[in-house]
Every structure is written in structure tokens, then in C-alpha cells.
PDB file of C-alpha atoms in Angstrom:
ATOM      1  CA  MET A  15      77.433  81.222  59.170  1.00  0.00           C
ATOM      2  CA  ASP A  16      77.823  77.109  57.837  1.00  0.00           C
ATOM      3  CA  SER A  17      80.912  77.625  56.542  1.00  0.00           C
ATOM      4  CA  SER A  18      80.527  74.589  54.093  1.00  0.00           C
ATOM      5  CA  ARG A  19      77.651  76.092  52.484  1.00  0.00           C
ATOM      6  CA  LEU A  20      80.084  78.995  51.021  1.00  0.00           C
ATOM      7  CA  SER A  21      82.291  78.398  48.199  1.00  0.00           C
ATOM      8  CA  LEU A  22      84.168  80.792  45.313  1.00  0.00           C
ATOM      9  CA  ARG A  23      83.487  80.399  41.177  1.00  0.00           C
ATOM     10  CA  PRO A  24      83.540  82.319  37.867  1.00  0.00           C
ATOM     11  CA  PHE A  25      80.296  83.770  37.748  1.00  0.00           C
ATOM     12  CA  LYS A  26      77.753  83.015  35.298  1.00  0.00           C
ATOM     13  CA  LEU A  27      74.900  84.120  33.255  1.00  0.00           C
ATOM     14  CA  SER A  28      72.358  82.427  35.341  1.00  0.00           C
ATOM     15  CA  ASP A  29      73.503  84.059  37.959  1.00  0.00           C
ATOM     16  CA  VAL A  30      72.271  87.924  37.483  1.00  0.00           C
ATOM     17  CA  ASP A  31      68.805  88.001  39.137  1.00  0.00           C
ATOM     18  CA  ASP A  32      71.234  86.684  42.324  1.00  0.00           C
ATOM     19  CA  PHE A  33      74.241  88.754  40.938  1.00  0.00           C
ATOM     20  CA  LEU A  34      71.003  91.949  40.278  1.00  0.00           C
ATOM     21  CA  LYS A  35      69.243  91.846  43.775  1.00  0.00           C
ATOM     22  CA  TRP A  36      72.660  93.099  45.198  1.00  0.00           C
ATOM     23  CA  ALA A  37      74.890  94.362  42.384  1.00  0.00           C
ATOM     24  CA  SER A  38      71.448  97.189  42.567  1.00  0.00           C
ATOM     25  CA  ASP A  39      71.926  97.771  46.609  1.00  0.00           C
ATOM     26  CA  ASP A  40      73.063 101.541  47.255  1.00  0.00           C
ATOM     27  CA  ARG A  41      74.943 100.449  50.262  1.00  0.00           C
ATOM     28  CA  VAL A  42      76.377  97.504  49.004  1.00  0.00           C
ATOM     29  CA  THR A  43      77.802  99.922  45.548  1.00  0.00           C
ATOM     30  CA  ARG A  44      79.002 102.872  47.878  1.00  0.00           C
ATOM     31  CA  TYR A  45      82.721 102.227  47.795  1.00  0.00           C
ATOM     32  CA  LEU A  46      82.731 100.906  44.737  1.00  0.00           C
ATOM     33  CA  ARG A  47      84.574 101.887  41.638  1.00  0.00           C
ATOM     34  CA  TRP A  48      81.383 100.650  39.704  1.00  0.00           C
ATOM     35  CA  ASP A  49      77.717 102.763  40.486  1.00  0.00           C
ATOM     36  CA  SER A  50      75.030 100.494  41.126  1.00  0.00           C
ATOM     37  CA  ILE A  51      72.843  98.324  38.204  1.00  0.00           C
ATOM     38  CA  THR A  52      69.764  98.896  37.878  1.00  0.00           C
ATOM     39  CA  SER A  53      68.278  96.152  35.383  1.00  0.00           C
ATOM     40  CA  ARG A  54      68.413  92.863  34.381  1.00  0.00           C
ATOM     41  CA  GLU A  55      70.091  93.976  31.323  1.00  0.00           C
ATOM     42  CA  GLU A  56      72.580  96.191  32.427  1.00  0.00           C
ATOM     43  CA  ALA A  57      73.110  92.949  34.750  1.00  0.00           C
ATOM     44  CA  LEU A  58      73.652  90.685  31.853  1.00  0.00           C
ATOM     45  CA  THR A  59      75.583  93.120  30.674  1.00  0.00           C
ATOM     46  CA  TYR A  60      77.935  93.338  33.248  1.00  0.00           C
ATOM     47  CA  LEU A  61      78.217  89.397  34.006  1.00  0.00           C
ATOM     48  CA  GLU A  62      79.317  88.265  30.421  1.00  0.00           C
ATOM     49  CA  LYS A  63      81.440  91.874  29.424  1.00  0.00           C
ATOM     50  CA  VAL A  64      83.261  92.827  32.742  1.00  0.00           C
ATOM     51  CA  ALA A  65      82.485  89.779  34.998  1.00  0.00           C
ATOM     52  CA  ILE A  66      83.719  86.637  33.578  1.00  0.00           C
ATOM     53  CA  PRO A  67      86.065  87.401  31.268  1.00  0.00           C
ATOM     54  CA  HIS A  68      88.539  89.062  34.452  1.00  0.00           C
ATOM     55  CA  PRO A  69      91.872  87.941  35.264  1.00  0.00           C
ATOM     56  CA  TRP A  70      90.787  86.541  39.013  1.00  0.00           C
ATOM     57  CA  ARG A  71      87.065  88.134  39.860  1.00  0.00           C
ATOM     58  CA  ARG A  72      84.771  85.131  41.569  1.00  0.00           C
ATOM     59  CA  SER A  73      81.552  84.667  42.566  1.00  0.00           C
ATOM     60  CA  ILE A  74      80.904  84.561  46.349  1.00  0.00           C
ATOM     61  CA  CYS A  75      77.387  81.816  47.328  1.00  0.00           C
ATOM     62  CA  LEU A  76      76.279  81.260  49.386  1.00  0.00           C
ATOM     63  CA  ASP A  77      74.389  77.842  48.920  1.00  0.00           C
ATOM     64  CA  ASP A  78      75.954  77.992  44.687  1.00  0.00           C
ATOM     65  CA  ARG A  79      73.459  82.198  44.806  1.00  0.00           C
ATOM     66  CA  SER A  80      75.457  84.825  44.416  1.00  0.00           C
ATOM     67  CA  ILE A  81      75.814  86.727  46.903  1.00  0.00           C
ATOM     68  CA  GLY A  82      79.449  89.193  46.700  1.00  0.00           C
ATOM     69  CA  TYR A  83      82.312  88.935  44.550  1.00  0.00           C
ATOM     70  CA  VAL A  84      85.534  88.955  45.541  1.00  0.00           C
ATOM     71  CA  SER A  85      88.066  90.151  42.643  1.00  0.00           C
ATOM     72  CA  ILE A  86      92.237  90.269  42.822  1.00  0.00           C
ATOM     73  CA  ARG A  87      93.422  91.653  39.085  1.00  0.00           C
ATOM     74  CA  PRO A  88      97.729  91.018  39.465  1.00  0.00           C
ATOM     75  CA  GLU A  89      99.078  93.667  37.518  1.00  0.00           C
ATOM     76  CA  SER A  90     102.110  92.446  35.027  1.00  0.00           C
ATOM     77  CA  HIS A  91     104.962  92.704  33.675  1.00  0.00           C
ATOM     78  CA  ASP A  92     107.650  94.093  36.575  1.00  0.00           C
ATOM     79  CA  ASP A  93     104.956  94.094  38.931  1.00  0.00           C
ATOM     80  CA  ARG A  94     104.303  90.973  38.543  1.00  0.00           C
ATOM     81  CA  CYS A  95     104.570  90.514  42.133  1.00  0.00           C
ATOM     82  CA  ARG A  96     101.718  92.766  42.769  1.00  0.00           C
ATOM     83  CA  ALA A  97      98.093  92.357  43.058  1.00  0.00           C
ATOM     84  CA  HIS A  98      95.503  94.816  44.507  1.00  0.00           C
ATOM     85  CA  ILE A  99      92.325  93.007  45.849  1.00  0.00           C
ATOM     86  CA  SER A 100      88.655  93.677  46.240  1.00  0.00           C
ATOM     87  CA  TYR A 101      84.843  92.273  47.290  1.00  0.00           C
ATOM     88  CA  ALA A 102      81.532  93.330  48.293  1.00  0.00           C
ATOM     89  CA  VAL A 103      77.816  91.183  49.384  1.00  0.00           C
ATOM     90  CA  GLY A 104      74.521  91.890  49.744  1.00  0.00           C
ATOM     91  CA  THR A 105      74.074  93.780  53.526  1.00  0.00           C
ATOM     92  CA  ASP A 106      71.282  90.044  54.379  1.00  0.00           C
ATOM     93  CA  TYR A 107      74.940  88.968  54.321  1.00  0.00           C
ATOM     94  CA  TRP A 108      76.531  91.896  56.938  1.00  0.00           C
ATOM     95  CA  GLY A 109      77.895  90.895  59.771  1.00  0.00           C
ATOM     96  CA  GLN A 110      77.797  87.677  59.479  1.00  0.00           C
ATOM     97  CA  GLY A 111      81.844  86.383  58.923  1.00  0.00           C
ATOM     98  CA  ILE A 112      80.964  85.496  54.910  1.00  0.00           C
ATOM     99  CA  VAL A 113      83.434  88.036  53.579  1.00  0.00           C
ATOM    100  CA  THR A 114      86.150  87.211  55.662  1.00  0.00           C
ATOM    101  CA  THR A 115      85.735  83.581  55.545  1.00  0.00           C
ATOM    102  CA  ALA A 116      85.456  84.085  51.482  1.00  0.00           C
ATOM    103  CA  LEU A 117      89.033  86.420  51.063  1.00  0.00           C
ATOM    104  CA  LYS A 118      91.175  84.435  53.228  1.00  0.00           C
ATOM    105  CA  ILE A 119      90.159  80.889  51.045  1.00  0.00           C
ATOM    106  CA  ALA A 120      90.948  83.516  47.956  1.00  0.00           C
ATOM    107  CA  VAL A 121      94.071  84.950  49.327  1.00  0.00           C
ATOM    108  CA  SER A 122      95.534  81.404  49.197  1.00  0.00           C
ATOM    109  CA  LYS A 123      94.420  79.557  45.996  1.00  0.00           C
ATOM    110  CA  VAL A 124      95.604  82.769  44.315  1.00  0.00           C
ATOM    111  CA  PHE A 125      99.101  83.096  45.411  1.00  0.00           C
ATOM    112  CA  LYS A 126      99.455  79.077  44.637  1.00  0.00           C
ATOM    113  CA  GLU A 127      97.207  80.660  40.703  1.00  0.00           C
ATOM    114  CA  PHE A 128      99.748  83.935  40.817  1.00  0.00           C
ATOM    115  CA  PRO A 129     103.531  81.961  41.501  1.00  0.00           C
ATOM    116  CA  ASP A 130     105.131  85.085  40.954  1.00  0.00           C
ATOM    117  CA  LEU A 131     102.469  86.597  42.575  1.00  0.00           C
ATOM    118  CA  VAL A 132     103.645  87.596  46.397  1.00  0.00           C
ATOM    119  CA  ARG A 133     102.127  90.766  47.303  1.00  0.00           C
ATOM    120  CA  ILE A 134      97.752  91.260  47.418  1.00  0.00           C
ATOM    121  CA  GLU A 135      96.900  95.431  48.514  1.00  0.00           C
ATOM    122  CA  ALA A 136      93.133  96.999  49.014  1.00  0.00           C
ATOM    123  CA  MET A 137      92.942  99.706  49.034  1.00  0.00           C
ATOM    124  CA  VAL A 138      90.140 101.455  51.680  1.00  0.00           C
ATOM    125  CA  GLU A 139      88.388 104.382  52.418  1.00  0.00           C
ATOM    126  CA  VAL A 140      88.497 106.260  55.437  1.00  0.00           C
ATOM    127  CA  GLU A 141      85.261 106.177  56.613  1.00  0.00           C
ATOM    128  CA  ASN A 142      85.308 102.911  55.736  1.00  0.00           C
ATOM    129  CA  LYS A 143      85.329 100.895  58.601  1.00  0.00           C
ATOM    130  CA  GLY A 144      84.113  97.762  58.149  1.00  0.00           C
ATOM    131  CA  SER A 145      86.312  96.548  55.099  1.00  0.00           C
ATOM    132  CA  GLN A 146      89.570  97.790  57.308  1.00  0.00           C
ATOM    133  CA  LYS A 147      87.515  94.913  60.275  1.00  0.00           C
ATOM    134  CA  VAL A 148      87.111  92.095  57.437  1.00  0.00           C
ATOM    135  CA  LEU A 149      91.021  93.161  56.168  1.00  0.00           C
ATOM    136  CA  GLU A 150      92.819  92.255  59.936  1.00  0.00           C
ATOM    137  CA  LYS A 151      90.449  89.218  60.843  1.00  0.00           C
ATOM    138  CA  VAL A 152      91.996  87.841  57.358  1.00  0.00           C
ATOM    139  CA  GLY A 153      95.838  89.889  58.262  1.00  0.00           C
ATOM    140  CA  PHE A 154      95.870  92.365  55.532  1.00  0.00           C
ATOM    141  CA  LEU A 155      98.777  94.706  57.467  1.00  0.00           C
ATOM    142  CA  LYS A 156      97.170  98.407  57.248  1.00  0.00           C
ATOM    143  CA  GLU A 157     100.761 101.043  55.935  1.00  0.00           C
ATOM    144  CA  GLY A 158      99.894 103.198  55.495  1.00  0.00           C
ATOM    145  CA  LEU A 159      97.252 106.897  54.557  1.00  0.00           C
ATOM    146  CA  LEU A 160      97.379 107.718  51.552  1.00  0.00           C
ATOM    147  CA  ARG A 161      95.420 110.955  51.702  1.00  0.00           C
ATOM    148  CA  LYS A 162      93.577 112.550  48.045  1.00  0.00           C
ATOM    149  CA  TYR A 163      94.363 108.972  46.598  1.00  0.00           C
ATOM    150  CA  GLY A 164      91.285 108.251  44.878  1.00  0.00           C
ATOM    151  CA  PHE A 165      88.355 108.986  42.349  1.00  0.00           C
ATOM    152  CA  CYS A 166      84.750 107.198  43.621  1.00  0.00           C
ATOM    153  CA  LYS A 167      81.966 108.002  43.360  1.00  0.00           C
ATOM    154  CA  GLY A 168      82.624 112.170  41.591  1.00  0.00           C
ATOM    155  CA  GLU A 169      85.481 112.744  45.058  1.00  0.00           C
ATOM    156  CA  ILE A 170      88.597 112.476  45.365  1.00  0.00           C
ATOM    157  CA  ARG A 171      88.723 110.684  49.160  1.00  0.00           C
ATOM    158  CA  ASP A 172      91.197 109.326  51.345  1.00  0.00           C
ATOM    159  CA  MET A 173      92.638 105.575  51.606  1.00  0.00           C
ATOM    160  CA  PHE A 174      94.203 103.338  53.806  1.00  0.00           C
ATOM    161  CA  ILE A 175      96.915 101.078  52.036  1.00  0.00           C
ATOM    162  CA  TYR A 176      96.486  97.749  53.385  1.00  0.00           C
ATOM    163  CA  SER A 177      98.999  94.240  52.301  1.00  0.00           C
ATOM    164  CA  PHE A 178      99.188  90.938  52.563  1.00  0.00           C
ATOM    165  CA  LEU A 179     102.594  89.372  51.602  1.00  0.00           C
ATOM    166  CA  VAL A 180     101.950  85.911  50.216  1.00  0.00           C
ATOM    167  CA  THR A 181     105.255  85.158  53.247  1.00  0.00           C
ATOM    168  CA  ASP A 182     102.241  86.247  55.994  1.00  0.00           C
ATOM    169  CA  SER A 183      99.149  83.758  57.806  1.00  0.00           C
ATOM    170  CA  LEU A 184      95.920  84.262  57.002  1.00  0.00           C
ATOM    171  CA  LEU A 185      94.701  84.363  60.307  1.00  0.00           C
TER     172      LEU A 185
END
């Protein structure tokens, strides 16, 4: 994959059809807190009410077409030193290094855009081996197992916590 074809940008309503293509796939949304989006109307509403107003949610674009997302949500007040990251990409793009590249770009940008930020955290379900590999390739450190920590799709699940500090080096 030619990384010059990859970019991160804010979502636009005109992304609706590309967004729906990957956001409607249960394999993509399996480990996400939100369910697959099944209609164009639902996709437009999600983009308008959730993705576009989010403080830092970017579309992962290949040739400016949305193929996934990366979201970093900084905490507020006394916890503004940390943020949570989440991401997904369409199944056609799995295993190509796209998410790894996108996360490296996102982490680098976010530390510059949020000067109080020193730590980015990722919570990953124990079964989600692909996501664990991506985080480790970026340079995130697995800090531990959080037993029965995350509620997702009707179940309470074990999660690993990963972190990346502003002083860490991207791999």
C-alpha cells in the first residue's frame, strides 16, 4: 500500500455511502460499542450527530474515500492529561498496514493539538488479537488485564489496557 494515498480528515456528510459500506459490516463493528449501521438515513444521522461534532474523530481515507475511522477522545478537567483511542477499517483493507499507519499519524497529530495530553489509552478485548497487534506495531505498551471491565454488545468482557505516552517513540 502506497502510504501517500492515505490521509486522515474530518468526516463530511458526503462520506455517507463510503461510510455505510464499512459501518454496516458486522465484522468491522464486532468490537465497537456501536452496532452496525444498516441504512443510508441512519448513516447520515450518525455522521451528523456523532462523527462530525466529535472533538477528534477522523475518517481514514484512501484516495480521499472513507474506509474507516480513528477517534481520540481527550478527557477533561483534571484528567485532561489522557485520552482514549478507538478505530476501525473496512474488511477489504485488513492486514495491509493501513490502521497502523493511520494510528501513527493520529497519535503524532493529537499530541501537538492537545498540549495537556501526555497519555493515550486503548481498551482492547482479549479476543481481538488483530487490534492488539496493531497497537504493538505503533508502539503502545500493554499495561495489564482488566477483568470483566468493558460492556459491549450485551456482555461484560475482559479487556487489555494499552498506553502510549507523549515521551514514547512511534515504531
